Each structure stands twice: as structure tokens, then as C-alpha cells.
Coordinates of C-alpha atoms in Angstrom, one line a residue:
X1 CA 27.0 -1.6 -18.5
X2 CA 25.4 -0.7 -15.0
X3 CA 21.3 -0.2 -15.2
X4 CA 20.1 2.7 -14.2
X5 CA 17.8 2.8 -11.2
X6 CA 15.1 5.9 -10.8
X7 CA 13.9 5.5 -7.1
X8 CA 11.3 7.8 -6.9
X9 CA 9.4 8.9 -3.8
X10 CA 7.8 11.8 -1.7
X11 CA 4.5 12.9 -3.2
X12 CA 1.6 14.8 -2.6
X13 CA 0.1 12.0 -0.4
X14 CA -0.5 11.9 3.8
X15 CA 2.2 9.1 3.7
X16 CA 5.1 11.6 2.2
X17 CA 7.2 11.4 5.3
X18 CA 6.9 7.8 5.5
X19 CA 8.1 7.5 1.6
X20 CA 11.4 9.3 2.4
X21 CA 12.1 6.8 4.9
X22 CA 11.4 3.9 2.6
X23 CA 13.2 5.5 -0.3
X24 CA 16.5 6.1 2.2
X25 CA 16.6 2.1 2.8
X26 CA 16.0 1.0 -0.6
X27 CA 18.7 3.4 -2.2
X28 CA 21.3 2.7 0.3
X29 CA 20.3 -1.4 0.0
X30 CA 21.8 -1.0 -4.0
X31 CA 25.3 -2.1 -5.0
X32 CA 26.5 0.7 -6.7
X33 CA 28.5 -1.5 -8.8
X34 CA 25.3 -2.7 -10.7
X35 CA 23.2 0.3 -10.7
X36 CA 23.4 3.9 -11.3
X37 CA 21.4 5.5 -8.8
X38 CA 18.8 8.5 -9.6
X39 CA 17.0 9.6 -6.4
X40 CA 13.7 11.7 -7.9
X41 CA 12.0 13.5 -4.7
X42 CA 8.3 14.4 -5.3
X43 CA 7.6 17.3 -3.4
X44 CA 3.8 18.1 -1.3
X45 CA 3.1 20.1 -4.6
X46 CA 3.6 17.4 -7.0
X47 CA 6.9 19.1 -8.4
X48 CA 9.5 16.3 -9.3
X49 CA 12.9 17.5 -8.2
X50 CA 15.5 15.2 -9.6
X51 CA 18.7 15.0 -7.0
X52 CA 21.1 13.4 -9.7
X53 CA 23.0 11.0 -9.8
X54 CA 23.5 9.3 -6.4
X55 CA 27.6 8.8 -5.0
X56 CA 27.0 7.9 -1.1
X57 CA 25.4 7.0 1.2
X58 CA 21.8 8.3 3.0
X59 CA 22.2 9.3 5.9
X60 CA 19.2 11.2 7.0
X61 CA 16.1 10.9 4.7
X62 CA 16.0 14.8 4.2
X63 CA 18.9 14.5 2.8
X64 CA 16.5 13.4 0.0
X65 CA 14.7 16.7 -0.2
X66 CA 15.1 19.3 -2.8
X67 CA 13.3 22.4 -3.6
X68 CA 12.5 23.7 -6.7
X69 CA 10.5 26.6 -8.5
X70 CA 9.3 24.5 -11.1
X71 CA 5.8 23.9 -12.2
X72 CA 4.4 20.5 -11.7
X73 CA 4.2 19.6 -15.7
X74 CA 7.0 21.2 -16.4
X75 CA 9.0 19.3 -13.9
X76 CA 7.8 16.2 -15.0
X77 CA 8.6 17.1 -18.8
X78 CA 11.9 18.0 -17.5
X79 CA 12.8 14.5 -16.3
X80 CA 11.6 12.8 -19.1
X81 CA 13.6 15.3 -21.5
X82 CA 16.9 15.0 -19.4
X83 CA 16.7 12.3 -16.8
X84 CA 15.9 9.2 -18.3
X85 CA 18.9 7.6 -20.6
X86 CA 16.6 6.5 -23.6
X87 CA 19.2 4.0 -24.7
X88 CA 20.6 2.8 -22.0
X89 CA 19.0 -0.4 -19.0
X90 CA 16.2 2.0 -17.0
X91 CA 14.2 0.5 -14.0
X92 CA 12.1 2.7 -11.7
X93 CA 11.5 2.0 -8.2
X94 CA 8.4 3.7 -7.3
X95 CA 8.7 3.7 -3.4
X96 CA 5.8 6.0 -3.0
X97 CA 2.9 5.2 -0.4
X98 CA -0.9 6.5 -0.7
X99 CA -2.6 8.5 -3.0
X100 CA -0.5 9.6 -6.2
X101 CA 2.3 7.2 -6.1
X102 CA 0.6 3.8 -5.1
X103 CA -2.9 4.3 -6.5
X104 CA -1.8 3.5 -10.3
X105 CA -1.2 7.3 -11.0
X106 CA 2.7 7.1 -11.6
X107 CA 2.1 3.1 -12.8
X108 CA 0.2 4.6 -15.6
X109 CA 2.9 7.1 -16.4
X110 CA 5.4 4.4 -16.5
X111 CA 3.2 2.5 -19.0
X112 CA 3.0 5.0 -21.4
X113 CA 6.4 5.1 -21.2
X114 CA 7.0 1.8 -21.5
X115 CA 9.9 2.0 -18.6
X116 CA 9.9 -1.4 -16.3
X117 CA 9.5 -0.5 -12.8
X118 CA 9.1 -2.2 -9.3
X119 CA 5.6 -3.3 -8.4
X120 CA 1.8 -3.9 -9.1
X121 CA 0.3 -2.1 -12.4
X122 CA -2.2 0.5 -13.3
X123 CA -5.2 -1.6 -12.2
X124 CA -4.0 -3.4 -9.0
X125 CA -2.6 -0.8 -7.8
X126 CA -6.2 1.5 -8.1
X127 CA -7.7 -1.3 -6.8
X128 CA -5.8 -2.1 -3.5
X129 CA -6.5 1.7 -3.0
X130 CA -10.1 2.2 -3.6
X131 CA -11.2 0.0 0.0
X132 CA -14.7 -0.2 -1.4
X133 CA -13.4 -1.3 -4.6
X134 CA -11.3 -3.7 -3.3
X135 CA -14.0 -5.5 -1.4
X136 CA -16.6 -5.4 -3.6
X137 CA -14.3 -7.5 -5.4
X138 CA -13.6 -9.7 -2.5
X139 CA -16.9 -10.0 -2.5
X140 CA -17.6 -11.5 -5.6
X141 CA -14.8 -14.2 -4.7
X142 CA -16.1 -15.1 -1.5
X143 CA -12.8 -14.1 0.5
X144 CA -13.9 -13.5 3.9
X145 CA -14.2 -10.0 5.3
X146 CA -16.7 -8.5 7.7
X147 CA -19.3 -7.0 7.1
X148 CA -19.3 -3.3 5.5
X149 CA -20.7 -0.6 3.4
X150 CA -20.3 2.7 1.5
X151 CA -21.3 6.1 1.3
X152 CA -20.6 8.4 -1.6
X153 CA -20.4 11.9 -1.4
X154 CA -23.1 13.3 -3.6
X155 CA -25.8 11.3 -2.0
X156 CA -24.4 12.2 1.4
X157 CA -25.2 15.7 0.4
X158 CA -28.2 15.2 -0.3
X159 CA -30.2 13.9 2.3
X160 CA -27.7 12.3 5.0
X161 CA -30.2 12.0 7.4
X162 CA -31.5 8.8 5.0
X163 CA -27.9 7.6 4.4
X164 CA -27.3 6.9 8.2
X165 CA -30.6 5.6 8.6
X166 CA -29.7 3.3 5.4
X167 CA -26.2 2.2 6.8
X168 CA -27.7 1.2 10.6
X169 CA -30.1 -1.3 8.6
X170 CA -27.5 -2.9 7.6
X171 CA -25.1 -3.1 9.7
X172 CA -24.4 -3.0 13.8
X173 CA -22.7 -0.6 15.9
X174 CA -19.8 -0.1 16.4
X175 CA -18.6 1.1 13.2
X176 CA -15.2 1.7 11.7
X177 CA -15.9 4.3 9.6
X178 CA -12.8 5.3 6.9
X179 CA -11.4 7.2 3.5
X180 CA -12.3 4.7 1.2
X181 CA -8.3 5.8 -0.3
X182 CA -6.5 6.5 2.5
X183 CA -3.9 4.9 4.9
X184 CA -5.2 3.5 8.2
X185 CA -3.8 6.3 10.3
X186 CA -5.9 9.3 9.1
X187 CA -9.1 10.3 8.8
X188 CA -10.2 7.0 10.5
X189 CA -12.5 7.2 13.6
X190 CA -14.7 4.3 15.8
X191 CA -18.4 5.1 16.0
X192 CA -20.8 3.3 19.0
X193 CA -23.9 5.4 18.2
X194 CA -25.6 7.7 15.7
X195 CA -24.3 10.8 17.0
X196 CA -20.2 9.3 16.8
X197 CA -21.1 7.7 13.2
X198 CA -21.9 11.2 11.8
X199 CA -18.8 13.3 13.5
X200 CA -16.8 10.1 11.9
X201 CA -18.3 10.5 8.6
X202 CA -18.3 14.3 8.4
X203 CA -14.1 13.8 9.2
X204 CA -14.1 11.4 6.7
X205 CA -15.0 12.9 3.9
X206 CA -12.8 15.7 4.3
X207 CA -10.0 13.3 3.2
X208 CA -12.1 11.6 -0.1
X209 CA -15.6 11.7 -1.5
X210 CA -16.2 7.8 -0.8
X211 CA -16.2 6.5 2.5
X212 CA -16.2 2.8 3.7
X213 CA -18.2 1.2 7.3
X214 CA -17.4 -1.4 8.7
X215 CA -18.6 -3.6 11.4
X216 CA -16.3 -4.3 14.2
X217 CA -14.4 -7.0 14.8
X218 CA -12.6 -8.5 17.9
X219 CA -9.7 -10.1 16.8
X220 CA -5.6 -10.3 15.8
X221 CA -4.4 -8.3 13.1
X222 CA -1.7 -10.6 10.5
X223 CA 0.7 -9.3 8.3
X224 CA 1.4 -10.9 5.3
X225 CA 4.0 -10.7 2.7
X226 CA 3.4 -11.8 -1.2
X227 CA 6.0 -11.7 -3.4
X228 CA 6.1 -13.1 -6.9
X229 CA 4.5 -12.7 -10.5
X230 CA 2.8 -16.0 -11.7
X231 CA 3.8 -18.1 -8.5
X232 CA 3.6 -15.9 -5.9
X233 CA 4.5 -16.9 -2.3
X234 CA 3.7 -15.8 1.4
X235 CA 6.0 -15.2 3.9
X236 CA 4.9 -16.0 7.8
X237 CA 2.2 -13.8 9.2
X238 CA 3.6 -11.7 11.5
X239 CA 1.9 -9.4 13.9
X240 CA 1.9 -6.3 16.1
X241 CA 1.3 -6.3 19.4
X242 CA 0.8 -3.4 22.3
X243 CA 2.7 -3.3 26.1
X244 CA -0.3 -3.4 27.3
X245 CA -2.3 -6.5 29.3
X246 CA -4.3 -6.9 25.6
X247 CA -4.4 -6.1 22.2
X248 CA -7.9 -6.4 20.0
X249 CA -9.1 -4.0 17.0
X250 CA -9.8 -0.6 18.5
X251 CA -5.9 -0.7 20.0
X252 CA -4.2 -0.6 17.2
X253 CA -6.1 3.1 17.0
X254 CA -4.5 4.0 20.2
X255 CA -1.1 5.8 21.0
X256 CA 0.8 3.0 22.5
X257 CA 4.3 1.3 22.1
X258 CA 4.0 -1.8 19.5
X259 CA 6.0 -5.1 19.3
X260 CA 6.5 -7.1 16.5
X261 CA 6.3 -10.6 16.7
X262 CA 7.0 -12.7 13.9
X263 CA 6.2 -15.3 13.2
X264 CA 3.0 -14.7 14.8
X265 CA 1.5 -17.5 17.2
X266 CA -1.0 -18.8 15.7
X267 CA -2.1 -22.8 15.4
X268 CA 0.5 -24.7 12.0
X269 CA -3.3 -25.0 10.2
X270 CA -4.5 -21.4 10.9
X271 CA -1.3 -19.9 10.0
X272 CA -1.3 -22.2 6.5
X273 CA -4.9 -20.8 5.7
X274 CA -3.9 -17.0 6.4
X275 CA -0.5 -17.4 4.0
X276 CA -3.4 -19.6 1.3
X277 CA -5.9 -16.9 1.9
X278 CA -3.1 -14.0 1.3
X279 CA -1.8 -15.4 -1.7
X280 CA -5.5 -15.8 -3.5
X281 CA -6.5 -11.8 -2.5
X282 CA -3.1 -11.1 -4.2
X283 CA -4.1 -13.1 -7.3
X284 CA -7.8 -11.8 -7.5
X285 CA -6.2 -8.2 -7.3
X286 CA -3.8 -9.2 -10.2
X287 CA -1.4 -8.3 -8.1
X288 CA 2.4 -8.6 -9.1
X289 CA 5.8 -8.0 -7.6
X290 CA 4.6 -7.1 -3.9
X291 CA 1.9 -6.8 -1.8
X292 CA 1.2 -7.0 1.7
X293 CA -2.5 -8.9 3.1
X294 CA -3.5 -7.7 6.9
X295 CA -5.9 -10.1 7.6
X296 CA -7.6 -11.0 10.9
X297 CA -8.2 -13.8 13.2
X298 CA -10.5 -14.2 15.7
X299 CA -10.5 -16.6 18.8
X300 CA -11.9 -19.6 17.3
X301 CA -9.4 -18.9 14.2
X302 CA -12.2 -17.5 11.9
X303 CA -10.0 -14.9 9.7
X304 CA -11.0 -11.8 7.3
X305 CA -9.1 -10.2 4.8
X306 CA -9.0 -6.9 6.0
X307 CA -7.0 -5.2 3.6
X308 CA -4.0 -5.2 0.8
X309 CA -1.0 -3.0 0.6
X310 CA 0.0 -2.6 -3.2
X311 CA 3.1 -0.8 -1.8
X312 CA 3.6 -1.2 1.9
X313 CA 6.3 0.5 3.9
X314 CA 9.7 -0.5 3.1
X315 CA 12.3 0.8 5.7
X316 CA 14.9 -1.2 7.2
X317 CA 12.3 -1.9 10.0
X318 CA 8.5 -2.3 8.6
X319 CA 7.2 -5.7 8.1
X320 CA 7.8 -6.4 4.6
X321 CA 11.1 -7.1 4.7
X322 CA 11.4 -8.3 8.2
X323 CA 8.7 -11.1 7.6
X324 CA 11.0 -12.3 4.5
X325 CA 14.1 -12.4 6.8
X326 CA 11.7 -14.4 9.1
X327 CA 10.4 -16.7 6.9
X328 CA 13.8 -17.8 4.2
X329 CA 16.7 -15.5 5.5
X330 CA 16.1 -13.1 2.8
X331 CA 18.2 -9.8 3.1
X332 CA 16.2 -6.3 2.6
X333 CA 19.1 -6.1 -0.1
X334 CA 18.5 -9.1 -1.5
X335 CA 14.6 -8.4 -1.3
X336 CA 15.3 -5.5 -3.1
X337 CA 17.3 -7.3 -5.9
X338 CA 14.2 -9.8 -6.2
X339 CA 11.6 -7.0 -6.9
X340 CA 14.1 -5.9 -9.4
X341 CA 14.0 -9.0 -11.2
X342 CA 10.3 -9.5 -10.8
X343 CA 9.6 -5.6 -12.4
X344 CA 12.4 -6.9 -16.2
X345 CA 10.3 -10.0 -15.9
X346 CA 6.9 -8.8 -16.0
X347 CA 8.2 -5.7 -18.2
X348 CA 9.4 -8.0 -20.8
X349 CA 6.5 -10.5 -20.9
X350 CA 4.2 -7.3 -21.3
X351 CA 6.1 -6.5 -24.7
X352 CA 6.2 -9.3 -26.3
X353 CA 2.6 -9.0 -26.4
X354 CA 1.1 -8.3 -29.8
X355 CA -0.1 -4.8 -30.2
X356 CA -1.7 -5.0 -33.5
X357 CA -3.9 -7.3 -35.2
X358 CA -1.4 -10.6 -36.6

């Protein structure tokens, strides 16, 4: 009997667009002679709009919208009630970036549910979202970041004159100054003086009610791909660079024409520390399945975990899977088919935990 495969994507999230594209190569990656395939778009709104059951090819990712004049809940309770095969072989593929897809929201669904699906859980997933969360935890580790701080909203509001003053004590201009749960390319802005840090804040919040500073940092940006439950493994950093006669941290911020280059060049030692250094983030996070690390390194080969991806972009094209094909061979199919595996694994070591008292 084939399993059936929910891929699920869209969502009310900035990254929506970016989640049709990933959805598109992972549906068209599966061999329809081992899965059934159920694309479930989630619209701006939050409406689920189930397409059915899956026959060809994608094309065009909006061939992967639908409309619908459903409510959200009742959308939702529509899927469970006549979606989802209760005795048949179910999988989900959550291929949803951002806020309310790869923050634990849909993870926790899925829980309750008890329906095996692709990817980190309810708390690494929050985690790797919530920035200040994330390295408050690093933190405590001693993973190496730079330096940074926070700003919540309600004591923002009430005297923000004494939160600035607060932040430039502790740390030097220029700033980054970001959504503490948002993807790098919005609501992000570089700040030299007082006057820049508060526009950049005031952007910020409009985007979440916690925002992260941090110090800047001259230095190469690494990609790094973890795959794996209990052993996890790291591909070869790989990196992005611009057309341009140099590349540091405020250029990845700037419209400009990137290359890959992967495997990065970077010194056999250096490169061995950033896939060791990737691999213990994704463990501190509890991270399972997938993750990607961006972490930086300097000139003299310092590095800094910048940042993890619970679930990074996953077209034909973005780094996850290219780094894998760079590193092993593996195929974006047969990267696919590994996350598969990983999900049943970790689904069925979750139930045969006890849930009463023995």
C-alpha cells in the first residue's frame, strides 16, 4: 500500500511565496509509485485549501494555489474530517517557512494528532525562531556568537528614551537591529548612530513585539547543512558571494547578484570546526531531521553562530540540498526520501514512549 504524503505549505507568514516554490520541488521530487500525494495550500488568511489528490507534475508553483470561502477553523476541521486516511500510512511534509508553519505552530498540531511528519518538533522549532531565544540559549552553552541584546515591546513603550540609552551601554555601533521572529530579509535595518538605531527599531517592531541588536561583524557568512536524529551530520559549508570586488556583512543587505560557492574556501581545520560547531547548535536546539547553521568567519578564522534554520528553503536551487549534492552526491530526491525516513523514525520512537505511570 502506497503512504500517503500531506505536503503542506503557503501560510500566513512573509516567506509565503518562497514556501510555494519549496513545496513545487519537493512534490515533484516524490515517486508516485510510493506515495500518494496531497498538496494542502495555506492561504495569507490561514484558510487551508486542500488541492486533492496529486496526478502530475508542477509546473508553475501557482499552480499550487486555491481559493476558498472557508473560515480558518473550519477549514482546518475540514481536512482533519475528510483529508487525512485515519487507517491508512500518513506522513506530512510541512514545507512551510517563517512564522506559522516553522515556529512549532503546525508541529504542535501534528502532535496532537499524532501524525509523523518531516522535521524539528514543537520546541525546536519555537526556538530556532524566537532569535533572542535561541541565543540566550547559545549563551548558556558557550557557542560563539557576537555580541547582542533585546528590547521588548512594552518597555519600549514606556520610556524608549532609557532603552536606547540602556542598549549603547552595552554594545557598540553599528548595530543590526532585527524581528526577533522574522526572516533575514524584512524588517531588518543597519544602524551607525542613535538617530538610525531608533528608525530601525521603530521598523522593527512593526513586524513583532521583541526585537534583537546586534553588534557588527566583518566577516564570511557559512551555510551549513545538518541532517539526522541521534547522529546528526554536516554537510560542507557553502557560501554566497556578491559580483562585486568584496563581500563582508552589510552586502548580503544589498541588492546585488549572488554566487554560490560550495564548498566554501576556507582552511581543512576551519572548515572541520564550522561543520563541529553546526552540528552541536543543532543538538543544543534539540533539533531533528533538518536544520540549516549560518555561521560566520572572520579573517583570522574566529567563527559565530549566527543563526539556525529549523526549515530552510528547499527548492531545486537553495543551499540545503545543493550542499548535500556537494558534500556525498545526495539527490534533492533522495534528500527528500531521507527526511522521510528520519520523520517514521523519530515518530515511532516518540510512541513507544510510556504515557502513563507503569
Amino acid at each position: 500500500m502506497k503512504t500517503n504524503i500531506y505536503v503542506i505549505y503557503g501560510g500566513k507568514s512573509v516567506e509565503h511565496e518562497v514556501s510555494l516554490k519549496s513545496a513545487s520541488a519537493v512534490i515533484n521530487s516524490l515517486d508516485k509509485n510510493k506515495y500518494n500525494i496531497y498538496p494542502i495550500y495555506i492561504t495569507i488568511d490561514g484558510i487551508w485549501c486542500p488541492l486533492g489528490l496529486l496526478e502530475g507534475k508542477i509546473e508553475d508553483p501557482d499552480e499550487l494555489r486555491k481559493t476558498s470561502s472557508n473560515t480558518v477553523s473550519k477549514s482546518i476541521g475540514d481536512f482533519l474530517l475528510h483529508q487525512i486516511n485515519d487507517n491508512e500510512k500518513n506522513i506530512v511534509f510541512p514545507a512551510l517557512h517563517g512564522t506559522n508553519g516553522e515556529d512549532g505552530t503546525i508541529q504542535g498540531l501534528l502532535e496532537l494528532l499524532n501524525i509523523p511528519y518531516v522535521g524539528n518538533g514543537v520546541l525546536s522549532s519555537a526556538v530556532g525562531m524566537d532569535k533572542v531565544i535561541m541565543k540566550d540559549i547559545f549563551a548558556k552553552h558557550n557557542i560563539p556568537q557576537v555580541k547582542y541584546a533585546s528590547i521588548q515591546m512594552p518597555s519600549w513603550k514606556k520610556d524608549k528614551n532609557k532603552v536606547y540609552t540602556e542598549i549603547e551601554k552595552k554594545l557598540d555601533y553599528p548595530y543590526y537591529v532585527k524581528p526577533a521572529n522574522l526572516g533575514s530579509s524584512v524588517g531588518i535595518n543597519r544602524a551607525e548612530n542613535r538617530e538610525e538605531f531608533e528608525k530601525a527599531v521603530e521598523e522593527a517592531f512593526l513586524y513583532d513585539s521583541k526585537v534583537i541588536i546586534e553588534e557588527e561583524i566583518i566577516a564570511r557568512e557559512m551555510q551549513i547543512s545538518v541532517v539526522g536524529n541521534d547522529n546528526p551530520k554536516a554537510s560542507v559549508p557553502g557560501e554566497f558571494i556578491m559580483e562585486r570586488p568584496f563581500f563582508d556583512y552589510e552586502a548580503k543587505y544589498i541588492d546585488g547578484k549572488l554566487i554560490p560557492v560550495i564548498p566554501a574556501k576556507l582552511e581543512p581545520e576551519v572548515s572541520d570546526k564550522v561543520r563541529e560547531t553546526a552540528v552541536d547548535a543543532f543538538k543544543i536546539l534539540n533539533c531533528h531531521g533538518l536544520a540549516r547553521v549560518d555561521i560566520f568567519v572572520t579573517d583570522d578564522n574566529k567563527i559565530y553562530v549566527n543563526e539556525v534554520n529549523t526549515m530552510p528553503g528547499f527548492t531545486n536551487v537553495s543551499m540545503t540540498p545543493v550542499l548535500w549534492g556537494a558534500t556525498d552526491g545526495t539527490t534533492y530526491a533522495e534528500l527528500v526520501e531521507i527526511l522521510i525516513q528520519l520523520a517514521f523514525e523519530k515518530h515511532e520512537e516518540k510512541n513507544n514512549l510510556l504515557n502513563t505511570r507503569s
